[in-house]
Each structure stands twice: as C-alpha cells, then as structure tokens.
Coordinates of C-alpha atoms and ligand atoms in Angstrom, one line a residue:
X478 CA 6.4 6.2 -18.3
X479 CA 2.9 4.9 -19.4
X480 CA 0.9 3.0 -16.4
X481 CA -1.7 0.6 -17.5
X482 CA -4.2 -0.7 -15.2
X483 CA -4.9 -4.2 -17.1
X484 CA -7.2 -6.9 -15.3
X485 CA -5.2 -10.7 -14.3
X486 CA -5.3 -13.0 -17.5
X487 CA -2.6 -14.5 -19.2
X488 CA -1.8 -11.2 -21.3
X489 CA -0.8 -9.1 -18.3
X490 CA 0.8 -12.3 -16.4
X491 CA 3.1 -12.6 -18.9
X492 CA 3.6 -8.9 -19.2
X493 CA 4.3 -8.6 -15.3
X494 CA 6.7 -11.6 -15.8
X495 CA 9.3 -9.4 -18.5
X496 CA 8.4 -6.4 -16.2
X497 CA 10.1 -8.7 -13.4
X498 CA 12.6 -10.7 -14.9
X499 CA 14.1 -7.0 -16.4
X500 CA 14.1 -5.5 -12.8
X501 CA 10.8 -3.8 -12.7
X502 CA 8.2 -3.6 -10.6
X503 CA 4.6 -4.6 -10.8
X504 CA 1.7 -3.4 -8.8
X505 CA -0.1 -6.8 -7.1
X506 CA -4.0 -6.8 -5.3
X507 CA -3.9 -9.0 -2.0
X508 CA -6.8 -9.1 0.0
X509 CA -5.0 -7.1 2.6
X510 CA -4.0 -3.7 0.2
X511 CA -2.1 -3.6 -3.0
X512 CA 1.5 -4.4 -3.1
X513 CA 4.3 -3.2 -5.4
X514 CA 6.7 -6.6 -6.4
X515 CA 9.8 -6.5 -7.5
X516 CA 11.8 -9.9 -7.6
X517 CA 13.5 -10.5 -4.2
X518 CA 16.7 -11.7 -5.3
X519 CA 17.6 -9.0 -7.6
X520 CA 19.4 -6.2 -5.6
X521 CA 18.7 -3.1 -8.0
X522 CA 15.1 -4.9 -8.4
X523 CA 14.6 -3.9 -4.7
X524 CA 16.5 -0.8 -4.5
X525 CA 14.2 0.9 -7.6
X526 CA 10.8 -0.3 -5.4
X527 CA 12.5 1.8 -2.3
X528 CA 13.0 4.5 -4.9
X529 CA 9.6 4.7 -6.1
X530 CA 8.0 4.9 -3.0
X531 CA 10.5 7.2 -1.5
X532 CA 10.7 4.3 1.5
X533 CA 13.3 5.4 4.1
X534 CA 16.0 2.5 3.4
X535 CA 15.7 1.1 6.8
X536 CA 12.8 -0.3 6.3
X537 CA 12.6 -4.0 5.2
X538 CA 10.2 -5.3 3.4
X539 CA 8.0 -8.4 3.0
X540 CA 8.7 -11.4 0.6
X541 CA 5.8 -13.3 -1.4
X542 CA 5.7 -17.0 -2.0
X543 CA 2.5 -18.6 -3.6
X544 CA 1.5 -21.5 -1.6
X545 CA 3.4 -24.4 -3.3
X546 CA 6.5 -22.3 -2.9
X547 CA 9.2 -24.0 -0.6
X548 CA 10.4 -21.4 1.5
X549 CA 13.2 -23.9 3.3
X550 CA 15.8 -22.0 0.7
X551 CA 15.1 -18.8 2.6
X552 CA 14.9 -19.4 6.1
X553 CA 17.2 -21.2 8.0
X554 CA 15.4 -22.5 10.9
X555 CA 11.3 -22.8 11.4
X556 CA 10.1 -23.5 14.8
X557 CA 7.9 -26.0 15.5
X558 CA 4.8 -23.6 16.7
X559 CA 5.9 -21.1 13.5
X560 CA 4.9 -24.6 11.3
X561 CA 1.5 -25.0 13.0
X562 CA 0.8 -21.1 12.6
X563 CA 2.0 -21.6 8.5
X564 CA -0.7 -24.4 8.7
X565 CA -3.3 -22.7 10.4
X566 CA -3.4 -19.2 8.5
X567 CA -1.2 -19.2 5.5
X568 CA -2.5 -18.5 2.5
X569 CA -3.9 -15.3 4.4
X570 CA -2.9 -12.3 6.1
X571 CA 0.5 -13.2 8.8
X572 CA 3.5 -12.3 7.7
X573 CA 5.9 -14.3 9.8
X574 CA 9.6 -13.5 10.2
X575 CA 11.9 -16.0 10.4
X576 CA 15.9 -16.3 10.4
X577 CA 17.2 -15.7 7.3
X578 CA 19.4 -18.1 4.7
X579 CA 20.7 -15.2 2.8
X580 CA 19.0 -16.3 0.2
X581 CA 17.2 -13.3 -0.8
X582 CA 19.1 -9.7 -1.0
X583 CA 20.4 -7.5 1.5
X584 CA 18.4 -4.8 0.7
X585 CA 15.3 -6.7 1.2
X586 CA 15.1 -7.0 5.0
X587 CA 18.1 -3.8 5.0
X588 CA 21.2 -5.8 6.5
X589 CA 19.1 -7.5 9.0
X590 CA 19.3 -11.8 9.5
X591 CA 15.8 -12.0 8.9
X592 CA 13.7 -12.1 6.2
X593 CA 10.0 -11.6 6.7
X594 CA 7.3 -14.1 4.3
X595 CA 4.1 -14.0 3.8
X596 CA 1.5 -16.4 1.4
X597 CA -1.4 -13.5 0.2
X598 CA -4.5 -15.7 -0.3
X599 CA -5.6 -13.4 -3.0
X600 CA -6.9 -15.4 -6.4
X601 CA -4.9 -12.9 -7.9
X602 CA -1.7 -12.6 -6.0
X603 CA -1.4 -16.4 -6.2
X604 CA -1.7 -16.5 -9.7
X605 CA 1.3 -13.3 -10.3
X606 CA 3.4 -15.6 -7.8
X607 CA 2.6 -18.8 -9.4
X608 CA 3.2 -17.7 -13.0
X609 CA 6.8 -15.7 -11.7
X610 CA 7.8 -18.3 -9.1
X611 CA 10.4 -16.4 -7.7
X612 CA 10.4 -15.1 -4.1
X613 CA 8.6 -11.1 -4.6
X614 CA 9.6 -8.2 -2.1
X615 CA 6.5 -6.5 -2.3
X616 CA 5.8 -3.3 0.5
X617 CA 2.4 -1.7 0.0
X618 CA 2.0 0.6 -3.5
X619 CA 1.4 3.5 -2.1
X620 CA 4.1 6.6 -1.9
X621 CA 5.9 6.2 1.5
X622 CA 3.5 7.6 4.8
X623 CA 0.4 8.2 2.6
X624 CA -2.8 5.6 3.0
X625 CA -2.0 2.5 1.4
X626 CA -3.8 1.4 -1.6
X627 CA -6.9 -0.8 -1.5
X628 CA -7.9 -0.4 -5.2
X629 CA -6.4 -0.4 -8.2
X630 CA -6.9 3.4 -8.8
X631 CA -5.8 4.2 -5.5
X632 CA -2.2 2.8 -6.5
X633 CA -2.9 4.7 -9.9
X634 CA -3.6 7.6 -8.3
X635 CA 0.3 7.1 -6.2
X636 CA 2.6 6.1 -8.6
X637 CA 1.0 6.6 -12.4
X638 CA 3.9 7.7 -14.3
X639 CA 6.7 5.8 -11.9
X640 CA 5.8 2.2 -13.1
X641 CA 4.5 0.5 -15.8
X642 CA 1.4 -2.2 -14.6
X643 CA -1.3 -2.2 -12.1
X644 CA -3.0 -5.7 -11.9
X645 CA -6.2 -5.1 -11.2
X646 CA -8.3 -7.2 -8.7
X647 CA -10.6 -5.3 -7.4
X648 CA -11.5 -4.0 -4.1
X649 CA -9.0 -5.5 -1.2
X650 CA -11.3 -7.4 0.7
X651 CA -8.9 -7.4 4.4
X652 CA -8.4 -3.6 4.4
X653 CA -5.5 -3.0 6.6
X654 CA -1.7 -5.0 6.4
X655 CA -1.0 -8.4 7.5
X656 CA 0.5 -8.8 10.8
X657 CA 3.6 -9.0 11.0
X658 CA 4.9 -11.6 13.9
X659 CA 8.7 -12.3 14.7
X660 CA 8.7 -16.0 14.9
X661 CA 12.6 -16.3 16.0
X662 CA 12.3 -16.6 19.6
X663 CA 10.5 -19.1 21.8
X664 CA 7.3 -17.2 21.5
X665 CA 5.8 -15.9 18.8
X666 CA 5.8 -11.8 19.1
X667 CA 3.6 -9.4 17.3
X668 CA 5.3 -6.9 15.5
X669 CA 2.2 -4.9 13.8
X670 CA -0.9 -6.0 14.8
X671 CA -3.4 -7.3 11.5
X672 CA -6.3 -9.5 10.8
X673 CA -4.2 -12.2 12.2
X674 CA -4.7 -11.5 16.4
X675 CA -2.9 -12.3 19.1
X676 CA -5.9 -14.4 20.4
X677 CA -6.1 -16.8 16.9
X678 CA -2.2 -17.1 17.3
X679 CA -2.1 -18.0 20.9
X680 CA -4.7 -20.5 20.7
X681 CA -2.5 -22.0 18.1
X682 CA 1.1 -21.7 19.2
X683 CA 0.2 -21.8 22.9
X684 CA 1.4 -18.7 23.8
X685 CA 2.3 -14.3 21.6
X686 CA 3.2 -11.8 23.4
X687 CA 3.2 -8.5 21.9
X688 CA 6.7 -6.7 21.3
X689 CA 7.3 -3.4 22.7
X690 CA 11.0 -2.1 22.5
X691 CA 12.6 -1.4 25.5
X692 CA 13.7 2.2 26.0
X693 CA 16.7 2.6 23.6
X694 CA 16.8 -1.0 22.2
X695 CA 17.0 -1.3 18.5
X696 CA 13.3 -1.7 17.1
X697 CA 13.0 -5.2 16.1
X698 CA 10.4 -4.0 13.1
X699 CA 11.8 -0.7 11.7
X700 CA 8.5 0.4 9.8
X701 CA 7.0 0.9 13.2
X702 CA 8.7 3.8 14.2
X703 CA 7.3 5.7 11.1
X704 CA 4.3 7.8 10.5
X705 CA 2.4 6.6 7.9
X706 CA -1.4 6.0 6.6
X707 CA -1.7 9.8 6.4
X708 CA -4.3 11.4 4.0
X709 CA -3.8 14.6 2.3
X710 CA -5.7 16.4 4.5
X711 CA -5.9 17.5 8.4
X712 CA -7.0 14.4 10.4
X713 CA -7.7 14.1 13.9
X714 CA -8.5 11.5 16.3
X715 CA -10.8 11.2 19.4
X716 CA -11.8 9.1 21.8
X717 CA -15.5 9.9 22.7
X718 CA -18.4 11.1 19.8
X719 CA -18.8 14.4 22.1
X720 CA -15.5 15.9 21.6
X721 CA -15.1 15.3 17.6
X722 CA -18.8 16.4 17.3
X723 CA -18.0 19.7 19.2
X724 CA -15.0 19.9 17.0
X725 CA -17.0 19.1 13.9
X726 CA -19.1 22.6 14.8
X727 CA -15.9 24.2 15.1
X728 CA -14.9 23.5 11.5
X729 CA -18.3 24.8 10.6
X730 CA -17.7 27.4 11.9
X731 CA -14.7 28.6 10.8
X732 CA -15.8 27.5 6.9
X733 CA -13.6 24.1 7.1
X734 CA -15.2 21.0 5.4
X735 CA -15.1 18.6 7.8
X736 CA -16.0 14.8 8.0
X737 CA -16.4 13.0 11.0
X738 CA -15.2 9.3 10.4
X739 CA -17.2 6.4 12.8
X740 CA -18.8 3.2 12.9
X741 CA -22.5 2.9 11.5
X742 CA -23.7 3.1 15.1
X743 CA -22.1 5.6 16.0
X744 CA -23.1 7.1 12.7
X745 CA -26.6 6.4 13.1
X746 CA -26.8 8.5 16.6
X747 CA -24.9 11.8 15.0
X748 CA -26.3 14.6 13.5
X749 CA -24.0 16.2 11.4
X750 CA -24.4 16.5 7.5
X751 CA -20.9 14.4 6.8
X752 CA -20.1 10.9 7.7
X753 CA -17.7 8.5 6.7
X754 CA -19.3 5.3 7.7
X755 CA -17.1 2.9 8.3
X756 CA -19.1 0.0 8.2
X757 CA -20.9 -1.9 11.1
X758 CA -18.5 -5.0 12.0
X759 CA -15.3 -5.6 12.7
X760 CA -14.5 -6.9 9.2
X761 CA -16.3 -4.1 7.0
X762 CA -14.7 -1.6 9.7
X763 CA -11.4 -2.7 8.5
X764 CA -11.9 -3.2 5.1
X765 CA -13.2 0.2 4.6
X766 CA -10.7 1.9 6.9
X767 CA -7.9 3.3 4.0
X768 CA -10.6 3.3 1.3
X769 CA -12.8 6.2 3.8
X770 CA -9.3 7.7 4.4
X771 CA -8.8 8.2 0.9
X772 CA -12.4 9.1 -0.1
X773 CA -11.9 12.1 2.9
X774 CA -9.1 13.2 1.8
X775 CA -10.8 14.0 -2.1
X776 CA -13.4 15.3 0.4
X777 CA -13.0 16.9 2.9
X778 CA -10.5 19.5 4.5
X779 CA -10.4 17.7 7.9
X780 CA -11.8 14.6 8.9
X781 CA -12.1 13.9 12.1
X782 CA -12.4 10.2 13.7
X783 CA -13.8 8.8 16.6
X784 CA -11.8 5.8 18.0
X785 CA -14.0 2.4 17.9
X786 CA -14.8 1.3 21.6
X787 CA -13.6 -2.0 21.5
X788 CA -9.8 -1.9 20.7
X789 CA -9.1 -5.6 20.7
X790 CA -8.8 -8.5 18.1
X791 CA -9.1 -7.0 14.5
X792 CA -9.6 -3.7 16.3
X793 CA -6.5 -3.7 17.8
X794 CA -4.7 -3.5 14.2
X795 CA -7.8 -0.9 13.3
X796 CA -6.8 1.4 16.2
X797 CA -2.8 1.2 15.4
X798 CA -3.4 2.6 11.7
X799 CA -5.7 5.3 12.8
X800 CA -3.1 6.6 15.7
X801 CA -0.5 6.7 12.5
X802 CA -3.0 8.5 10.5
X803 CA -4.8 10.9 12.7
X804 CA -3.2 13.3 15.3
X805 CA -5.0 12.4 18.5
X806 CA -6.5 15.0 20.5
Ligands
AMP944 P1 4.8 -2.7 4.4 O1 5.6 -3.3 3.4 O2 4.6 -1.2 4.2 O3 3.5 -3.5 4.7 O4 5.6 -2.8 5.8 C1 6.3 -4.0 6.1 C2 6.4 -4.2 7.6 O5 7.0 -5.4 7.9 C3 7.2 -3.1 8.2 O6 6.6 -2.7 9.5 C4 8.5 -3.7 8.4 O7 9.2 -3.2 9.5 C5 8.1 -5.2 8.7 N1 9.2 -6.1 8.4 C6 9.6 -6.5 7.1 N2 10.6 -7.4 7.2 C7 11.0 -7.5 8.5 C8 12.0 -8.2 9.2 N3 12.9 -8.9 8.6 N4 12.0 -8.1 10.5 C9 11.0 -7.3 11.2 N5 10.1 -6.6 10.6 C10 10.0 -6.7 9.2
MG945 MG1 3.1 0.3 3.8

C-alpha cells in the first residue's frame, strides 16, 4: 500500500472521508501527537487500527468528536462537575471517560461500560471531524510501545506501507497525550496524567484525586500497565546531572554514542559534546519530549536523561512518559 502525506484542504478531506466510510484508517495531527482514526462505530474499522499498530487488544482507545458534536448518544450519564470540566477545557487536551450508551463498538473501549471522549482543539483535527462527523476511535499513530508521533514524518516513518493517508499539520504543538480522567465516580480521577493537571481540574470540579489500583484490582485504564514511548535505542533515566554525566563518560569510553537528554539549564551547566535540549519551560519541555526521543534514537546509541526537578503540574505527565521510555537507574 502507497502512503501519502497530503497537507488538510478539501482534496484530502474528502479522500480521508472514502478512506473512513470503507473501514480505513486515516492518520490525524492534534496538538497533543498524531492519531490514527478509524470510525468508531464500525467494529472491523477498529479492529484493523489495533491490527496496525500491533495494540495488545485490551487496550481501549479514545473517541473524537469535533466540538459541535452531541456526545449525549454515547454516554449515558454526565455529572454535573464532568459538564463544568467539558466547559472549561474541551476543545483541548482531557480526555474524559464517561459511562457508556453502547453506542459506539465493543472493541472500542474492549468490552468495558465506558467509553473514553475527547474534543482535540487542533485546526486540523476539527476540520477531519467536522467534514466525517461520525464519532473517530483514534489511539496515537505510532506502532504499539514505540514514541508516539508528533509529526507527520514520524507517523510516516511507523506505519508507511500499512495505511493509505497522513494529514499533515505540522508540528504537535502539546507534545505528550491528553489526560485521560475517569469522570464516573463522585470525583473526578486521573487516569494518565497530561497537559490537563490535577491542579486546573480541582479548581474546577472542586475536588481529583489521582487513581492508583489497589494491589490486585482490575486497572481501571488498561494502557497504563504497558511499556511504551520507547525509542529504538538504549535509554536510561536519572535523577541527578552527576550520575548521567558520569555515565555519559562511561559510554565514551567504551565507544557508545551517547546523548544526554535535559532541560536548557541543565544543558547550559554540562559539558559534554551531545545534548538533547529539551527546551527551557514547562510547555517547550513537553512539546519537544517524543520529538528529542525520536531525533536520539536516529542519533544516538544511548541516551541518557536527567529527570526535570520539579515533577508537578505539566511535569507530572513529563515524568510519567520518561519512566515508560527510559529504564531508571
Ligand atoms: P492512546 O490511544 O495510546 O493515547 O491511549 C489511550 C489511553 O486512554 C490508554 O491509557 C487507555 O487505557 C485509556 N482509555 C481509553 N478508553 C478508556 C476507558 N474507557 N476507560 C479507561 N481508560 C481508557
Ligand atoms: Mg499511544
């Protein structure tokens, strides 16, 4: 199969359309990563998306409405804080799971009474969903465990020859995955941590807790318990600039190419010959997170990543992907 990377105009939206409406699947920029969609109420649709990404089928993935979509056919029962959250911060990056209407297909959210929805504020995604307006099941379009895709030739790069379009809208400006909160209990509950945090949600639903399974209970989001965001290369992860520097001399030692992977200040205090520079706020930090994964990994034979210092808000989502990506040592 031939994959074109075409740029969003009428053209290609009515090319992803037959690509849709036949059961394919059409790789989507959001301004968290990409996304491959395939129409959520279309069983083999979904199954194909699984296939192609060689996603363990337990877990579910997240539907995509544009924003004058009417999401009361999917979800049977939104609480009254889940409303003021929709309000607040959709379009954008939270992905809130609700009880499902059976609506969509069983193989979307994998036999559980949920289904997970999310509004991407990209100009781009919007304009896909708009033009298809049908609910899209859309995981990130990446091969399953490796860095997700935050350009249009990263997704090329996963899947060319396994589907047929890549719309392509540039850079992702958010970086890392929405966050994902269960919004079926009393409280909200974070289920991945994103650019959505638990302090903007608590200081509009009043209350979020963050979920942590108890020993032996059933994870309540299945795509945790996975490794994933992992480059094609060794990767390691420490806490303080001392240790990954003395490993760094290691590696030079030994002949491995290594990278060591920071914040510009930390950067800025190093000296070693290769950096990734992650950027020097919290946004830029995220937003170049999978797109330095995936440079390393072309790069480099190890990289080797300091943890940021603060590890709340936006670097609380920051910190979750680079445990999943990087062995800690
Ligand atoms: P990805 O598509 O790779 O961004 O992953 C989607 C994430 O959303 C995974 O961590 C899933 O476990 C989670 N998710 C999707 N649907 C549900 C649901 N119905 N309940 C709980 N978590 C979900
Ligand atoms: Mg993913």
């Amino acid at each position: 199969m031939l994959t074109e990377i075409l740029p969003i105009n009428e053209n290609s939206l009515r090319l992803s359309k037959e690509i849709i409406l036949r059961g394919g699947a059409v790789a989507i920029p959001t301004e968290t990563v990409y996304g491959l969609g395939a129409n959520a109420l279309d069983g083999g649709a979904v199954k194909r998306v699984f296939e192609i990404k060689g996603r363990p089928n337990d877990n579910p993935l997240i539907v995509h409405v544009h924003k004058e979509y009417d999401i009361s056919g999917l979800v049977s029962y939104i609480p009254q804080y889940a409303k003021r959250l929709a309000e607040r911060f959709q379009p954008g990056p939270l992905t809130m799971v609700y009880k499902s209407k059976g609506a969509v297909c069983p193989e979307v959210s994998c036999g559980l009474d949920t289904v997970a929805v999310r509004v991407p504020s990209h100009a781009g995604a919007q304009a896909f969903l708009k033009y298809i307006d049908l609910p899209i099941a859309a995981p990130s379009a990446n091969l399953s465990k490796h860095v997700s895709p935050v350009t249009a030739e990263h997704v090329f790069a996963d899947l060319n020859g396994k589907i047929e379009l890549i719309l392509d809208g540039g850079k992702c400006s958010g970086g890392i995955e929405s966050t994902v909160l269960d919004c079926t209990g009393e409280i909200p509950a974070i289920l991945r941590s994103g650019l959505v945090t638990r302090e903007m949600i608590a200081e509009v639903a009043g209350d979020c807790i963050e979920y942590v399974p108890a020993e032996g209970e059933r994870v309540r989001s299945p795509g945790m318990k996975y490794s994933h965001y992992c480059p094609n290369c060794a990767s390691v992860l420490f806490d303080g600039k001392e240790e990954a520097v003395r490993y760094y001399n290691e590696c030079e030692k030994k002949g491995v190419k290594a990278f060591i992977m920071c914040d510009d200040e930390t950067a800025k205090t190093l000296n070693v010959e290769r950096i990734l520079n992650l950027g020097a706020t919290e946004n830029e930090i995220a937003s170049n997170l999978y797109f330095k994964l995936r440079e390393g990994e072309e790069k480099a034979q190890a990289i080797i990543a300091i943890a940021p210092r603060n590890q709340s808000g936006i670097m609380a989502g920051v910190m979750n992907r680079l445990e999943r990506a990087c062995k800690k040592q």
